[in-house]
Every structure is written in C-alpha cells, then in structure tokens.
Short mmCIF file of C-alpha atoms in Angstrom, two decimals:
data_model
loop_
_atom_site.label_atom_id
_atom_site.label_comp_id
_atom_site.label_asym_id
_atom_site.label_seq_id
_atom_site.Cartn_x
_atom_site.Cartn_y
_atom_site.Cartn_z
CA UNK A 1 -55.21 65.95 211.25
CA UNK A 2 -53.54 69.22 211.60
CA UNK A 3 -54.58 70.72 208.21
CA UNK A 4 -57.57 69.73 206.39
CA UNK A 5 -57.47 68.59 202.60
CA UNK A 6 -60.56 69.90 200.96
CA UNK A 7 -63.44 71.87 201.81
CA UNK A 8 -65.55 70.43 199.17
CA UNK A 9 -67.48 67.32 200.20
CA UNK A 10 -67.84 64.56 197.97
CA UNK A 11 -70.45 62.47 197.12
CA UNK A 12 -69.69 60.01 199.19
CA UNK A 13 -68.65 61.97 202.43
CA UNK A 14 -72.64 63.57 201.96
CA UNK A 15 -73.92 60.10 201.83
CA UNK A 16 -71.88 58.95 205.21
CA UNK A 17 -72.67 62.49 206.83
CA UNK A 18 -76.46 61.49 205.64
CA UNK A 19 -76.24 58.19 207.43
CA UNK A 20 -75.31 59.71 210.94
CA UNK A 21 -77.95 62.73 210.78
CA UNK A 22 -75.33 65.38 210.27
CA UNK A 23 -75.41 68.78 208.04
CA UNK A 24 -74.07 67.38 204.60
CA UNK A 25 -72.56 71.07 204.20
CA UNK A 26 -69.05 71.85 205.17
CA UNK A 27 -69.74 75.11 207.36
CA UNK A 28 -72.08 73.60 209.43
CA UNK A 29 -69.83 70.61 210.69
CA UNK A 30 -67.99 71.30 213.65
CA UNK A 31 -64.37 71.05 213.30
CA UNK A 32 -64.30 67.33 215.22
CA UNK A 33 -66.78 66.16 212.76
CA UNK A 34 -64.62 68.00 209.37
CA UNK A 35 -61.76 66.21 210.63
CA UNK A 36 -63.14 62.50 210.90
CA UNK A 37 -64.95 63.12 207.71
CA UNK A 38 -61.71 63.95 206.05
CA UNK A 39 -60.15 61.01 207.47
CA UNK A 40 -62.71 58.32 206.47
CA UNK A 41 -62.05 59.48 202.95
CA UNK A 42 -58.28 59.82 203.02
CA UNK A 43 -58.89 55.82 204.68
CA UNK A 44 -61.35 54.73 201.82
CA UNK A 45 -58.76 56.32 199.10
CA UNK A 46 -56.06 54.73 201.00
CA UNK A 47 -57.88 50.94 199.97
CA UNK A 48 -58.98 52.26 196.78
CA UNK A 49 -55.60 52.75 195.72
CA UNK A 50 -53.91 49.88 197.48
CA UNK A 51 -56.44 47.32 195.78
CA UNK A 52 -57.90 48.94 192.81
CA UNK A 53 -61.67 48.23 194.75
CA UNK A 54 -64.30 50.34 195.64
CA UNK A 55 -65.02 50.82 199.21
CA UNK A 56 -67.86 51.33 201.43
CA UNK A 57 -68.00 52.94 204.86
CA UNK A 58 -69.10 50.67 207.65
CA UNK A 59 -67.90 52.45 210.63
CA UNK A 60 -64.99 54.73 212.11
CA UNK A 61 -63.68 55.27 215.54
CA UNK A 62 -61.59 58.32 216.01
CA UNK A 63 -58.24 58.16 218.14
CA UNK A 64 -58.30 57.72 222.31
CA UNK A 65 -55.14 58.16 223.67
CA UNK A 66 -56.66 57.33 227.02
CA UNK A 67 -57.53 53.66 226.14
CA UNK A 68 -54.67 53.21 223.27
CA UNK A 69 -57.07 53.45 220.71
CA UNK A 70 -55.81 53.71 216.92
CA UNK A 71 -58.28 56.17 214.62
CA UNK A 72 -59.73 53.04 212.41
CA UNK A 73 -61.99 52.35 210.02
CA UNK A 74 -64.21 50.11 209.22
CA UNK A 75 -65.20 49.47 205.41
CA UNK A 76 -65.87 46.21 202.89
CA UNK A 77 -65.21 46.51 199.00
CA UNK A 78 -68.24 46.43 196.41
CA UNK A 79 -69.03 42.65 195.90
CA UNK A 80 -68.15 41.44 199.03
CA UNK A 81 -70.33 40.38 201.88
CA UNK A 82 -70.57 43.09 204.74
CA UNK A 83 -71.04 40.54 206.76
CA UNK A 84 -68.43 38.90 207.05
CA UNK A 85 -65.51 40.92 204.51
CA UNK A 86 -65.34 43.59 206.30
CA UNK A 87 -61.91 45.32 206.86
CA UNK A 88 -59.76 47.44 209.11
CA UNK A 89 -57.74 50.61 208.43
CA UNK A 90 -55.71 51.35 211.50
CA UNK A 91 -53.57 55.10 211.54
CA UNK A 92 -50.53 53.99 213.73
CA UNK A 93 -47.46 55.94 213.70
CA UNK A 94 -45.92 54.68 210.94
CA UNK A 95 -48.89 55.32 208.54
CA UNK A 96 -51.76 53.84 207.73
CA UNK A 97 -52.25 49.85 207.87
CA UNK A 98 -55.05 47.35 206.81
CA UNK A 99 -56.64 44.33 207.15
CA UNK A 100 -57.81 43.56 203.64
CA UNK A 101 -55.28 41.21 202.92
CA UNK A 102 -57.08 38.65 205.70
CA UNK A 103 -60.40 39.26 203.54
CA UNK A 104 -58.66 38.07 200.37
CA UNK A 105 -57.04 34.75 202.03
CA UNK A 106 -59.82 33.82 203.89
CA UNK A 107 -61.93 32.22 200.71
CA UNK A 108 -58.80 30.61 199.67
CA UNK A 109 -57.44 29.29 202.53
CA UNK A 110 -60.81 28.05 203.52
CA UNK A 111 -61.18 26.00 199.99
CA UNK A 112 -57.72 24.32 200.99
CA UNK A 113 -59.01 23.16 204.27
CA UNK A 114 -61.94 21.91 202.56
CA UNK A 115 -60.06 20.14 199.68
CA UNK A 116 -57.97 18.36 202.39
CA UNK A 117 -61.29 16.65 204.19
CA UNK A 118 -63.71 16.24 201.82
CA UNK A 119 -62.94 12.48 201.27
CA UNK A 120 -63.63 11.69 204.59
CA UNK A 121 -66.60 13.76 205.00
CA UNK A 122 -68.52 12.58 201.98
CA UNK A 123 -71.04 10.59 203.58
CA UNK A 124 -72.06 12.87 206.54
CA UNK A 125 -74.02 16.24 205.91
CA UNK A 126 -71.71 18.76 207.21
CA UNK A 127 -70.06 22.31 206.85
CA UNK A 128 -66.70 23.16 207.10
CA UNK A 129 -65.97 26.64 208.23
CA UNK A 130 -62.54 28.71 209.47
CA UNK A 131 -61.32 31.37 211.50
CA UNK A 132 -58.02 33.31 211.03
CA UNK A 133 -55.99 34.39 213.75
CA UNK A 134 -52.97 35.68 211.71
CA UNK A 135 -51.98 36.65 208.34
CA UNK A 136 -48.60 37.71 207.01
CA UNK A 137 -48.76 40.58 205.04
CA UNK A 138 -48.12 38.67 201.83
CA UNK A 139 -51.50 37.10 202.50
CA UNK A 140 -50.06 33.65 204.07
CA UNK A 141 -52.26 32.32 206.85
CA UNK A 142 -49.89 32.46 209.86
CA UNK A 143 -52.57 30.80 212.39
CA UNK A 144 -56.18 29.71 212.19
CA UNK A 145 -58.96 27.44 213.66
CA UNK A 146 -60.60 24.67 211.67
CA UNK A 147 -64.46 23.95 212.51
CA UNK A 148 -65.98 21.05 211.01
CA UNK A 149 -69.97 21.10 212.03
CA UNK A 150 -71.23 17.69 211.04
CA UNK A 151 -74.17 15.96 211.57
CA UNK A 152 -74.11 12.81 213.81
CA UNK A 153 -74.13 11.54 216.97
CA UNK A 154 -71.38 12.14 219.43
CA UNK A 155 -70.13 8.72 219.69
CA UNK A 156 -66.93 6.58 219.41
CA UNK A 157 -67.46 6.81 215.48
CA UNK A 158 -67.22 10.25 215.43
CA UNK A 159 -64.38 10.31 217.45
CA UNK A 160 -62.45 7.81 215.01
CA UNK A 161 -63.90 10.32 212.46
CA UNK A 162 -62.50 13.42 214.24
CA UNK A 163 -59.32 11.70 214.86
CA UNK A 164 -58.81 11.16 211.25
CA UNK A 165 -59.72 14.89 210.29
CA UNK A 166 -57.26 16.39 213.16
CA UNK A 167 -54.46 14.26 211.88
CA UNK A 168 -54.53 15.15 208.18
CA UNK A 169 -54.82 19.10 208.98
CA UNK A 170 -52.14 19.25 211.62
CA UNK A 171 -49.61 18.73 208.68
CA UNK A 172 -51.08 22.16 207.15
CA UNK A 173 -49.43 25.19 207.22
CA UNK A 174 -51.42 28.34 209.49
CA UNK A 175 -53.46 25.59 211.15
CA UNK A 176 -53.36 26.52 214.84
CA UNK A 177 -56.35 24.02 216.38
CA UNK A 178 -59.05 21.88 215.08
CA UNK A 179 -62.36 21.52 216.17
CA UNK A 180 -65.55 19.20 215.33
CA UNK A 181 -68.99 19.95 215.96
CA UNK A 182 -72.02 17.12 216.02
CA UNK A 183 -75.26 18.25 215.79
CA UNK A 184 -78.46 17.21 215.61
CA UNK A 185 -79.96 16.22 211.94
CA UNK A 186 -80.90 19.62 209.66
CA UNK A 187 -78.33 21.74 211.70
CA UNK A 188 -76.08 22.35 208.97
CA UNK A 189 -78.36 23.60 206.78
CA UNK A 190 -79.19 27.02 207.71
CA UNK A 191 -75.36 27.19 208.69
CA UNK A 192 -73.24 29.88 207.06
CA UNK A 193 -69.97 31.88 207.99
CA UNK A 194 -71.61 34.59 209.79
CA UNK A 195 -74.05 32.53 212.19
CA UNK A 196 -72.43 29.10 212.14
CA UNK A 197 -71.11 30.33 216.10
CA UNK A 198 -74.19 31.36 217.38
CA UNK A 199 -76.09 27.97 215.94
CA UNK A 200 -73.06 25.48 217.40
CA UNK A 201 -74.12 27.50 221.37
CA UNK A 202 -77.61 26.29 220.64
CA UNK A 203 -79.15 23.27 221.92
CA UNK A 204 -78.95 21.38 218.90
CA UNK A 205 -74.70 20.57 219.47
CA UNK A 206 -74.52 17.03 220.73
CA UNK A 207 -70.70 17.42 221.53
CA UNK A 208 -67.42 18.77 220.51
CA UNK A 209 -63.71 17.28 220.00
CA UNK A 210 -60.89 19.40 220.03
CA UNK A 211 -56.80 19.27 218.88
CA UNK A 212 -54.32 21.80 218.84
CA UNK A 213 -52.77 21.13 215.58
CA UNK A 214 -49.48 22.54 216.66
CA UNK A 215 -49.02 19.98 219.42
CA UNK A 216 -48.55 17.08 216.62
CA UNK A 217 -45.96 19.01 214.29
#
C-alpha cells in the first residue's frame, strides 16, 4: 500500500501484533510489518462491512510476484467453527474478493444432499459429508463432491446401495462426483467435517465406490 491509513493501532491490530511476538507500538514496526498490519485490517473491515459479522484473524500472506501470489487473508466470523469456516480475502487487481459466500452455502447445501438420501440410509449408521469445488457468487453451488461414510461391509449390497444413492444425486444441481465409504462398525462416530478425510485413509475403510455425477446428466 503506497500510503498508510492510520498510525493509531487498534485493539485488534495489538492483539494480532501480540500473537506473532511483534512491538504492539506503531514506531517500532518496520515499515513491511505497518503495511501488512494495515492491510489485515482494511481485509477484516472489508468482511465486516460486506456481511455485517465480526471477524477474526487466522492468517495473512503478503503479495509474491515471483510465485503469482495474491496478498490474502485468512479469517472466520464470530460463531463459526475455525475449523472448518474459515475464509479467504484475495487483493487482485480489480479489488478485493472473498470466499465467505462458500462458508454460508456449505451448511445449506450440505442439508440438501442429506435430505435427498436419508430414506435410503435409515437403517445403516452413517455420515454424510461434502466438499465444494465451486460457488457462484450468488452463493449457488457450481460443483461439489458427495461422501457418504457408512458402516457395512463392502459387498454386492452395498453396491446396490451405492448405486441407488449415485443415481438420485446425479439429478442435483452443483453435484460434480459421488463417493461411498464402508467402514468398519463405530467408524462414523468420531467422524466430523474436519477429520472425516484423515479417518476414511485409516485402516478401518473396507472399500470405496465412486460416480461422476456429471457423466449421467
């Protein structure tokens, strides 16, 4: 940023400053450091305003021109999980540009994919769980991935089942591929959007089935 908006910290920029082990007074920042600090709050304003939420710093990467970098941020609202709502504020050259909006349909979106399969699923302990790959920026889910974990054997039966799940969702709108997990019994229960990846690469998957939804519509 070519001219600075404030010398005056806030609150909040002492806090971040804090977090990194960096002088929480103005003089003593070098001028790389004022500028990114005056950046993550022009960022954090930027969602503030744009979504009437409150905002919390999560990370920041300035700009590198030699690897095509965009200066981003990285920042989840009050109330959601920093986990797995976190968002991105990306400076490009037309301004800047976020990712919130992929926060806000992913609940949504994921209780429509649920809705559609529950009637099948009703006898099996399982979790449903979704990843988007592309959202319009009026919030529509452009393309996604649909992961049923269930727990079963990976047999013929599941198969049938699998079959039946893969043909209802390749109808939907934004679904891109589907995929079904079994597992072995009391999988699914320590399951949830942030680990359910790193539990499906352990030893207790049995098998997977797969279908690109697109290839049936």
């Amino acid at each position: 940023m070519s001219e600075l908006l404030t010398k005056e910290l806030t609150v909040r920029q002492k806090e971040i400053l804090k977090s990194k082990d960096l002088p929480q007074q103005w003089d003593e920042l070098d001028m790389s450091i004022q500028e990114s600090i005056e950046s993550i709050e022009e960022m954090l304003q930027f969602l503030e305003q744009k979504y009437g939420k409150t905002f919390v710093y999560a990370g920041y990467k300035k700009e590198n021109r030699t690897y095509h970098d965009e200066e981003s941020l990285l920042a989840y609202a009050v109330g959601d999980d920093p986990e797995t709502q976190k968002c991105l504020v990306n400076r490009t050259k037309d301004g800047l540009e976020d990712t919130y909006g992929w926060v806000l349909a992913f609940p949504v979106f994921r209780k429509k994919m649920q809705d559609k399969v529950s009637d099948l699923l009703i006898d099996n302990n399982y979790k449903l769980f979704t990843k988007l790959l592309g959202v319009s920026n009026d919030g529509t889910v452009k393309a996604s991935t649909v992961v049923v974990v269930i727990e079963a054997a990976y047999d013929e039966a599941s198969k049938a089942l699998f079959d039946k799940v893969a043909s209802r969702l390749s109808n939907e709108e934004g679904v891109y591929k589907v995929l079904m997990y079994c597992v072995a019994p009391g999988t699914t229960e320590s399951m949830a959007q942030h680990n359910y990846e790193q539990i499906m690469n352990s030893d207790n998957t049995l098998g997977r089935y797969s279908a690109l939804a697109s290839a049936s519509k």
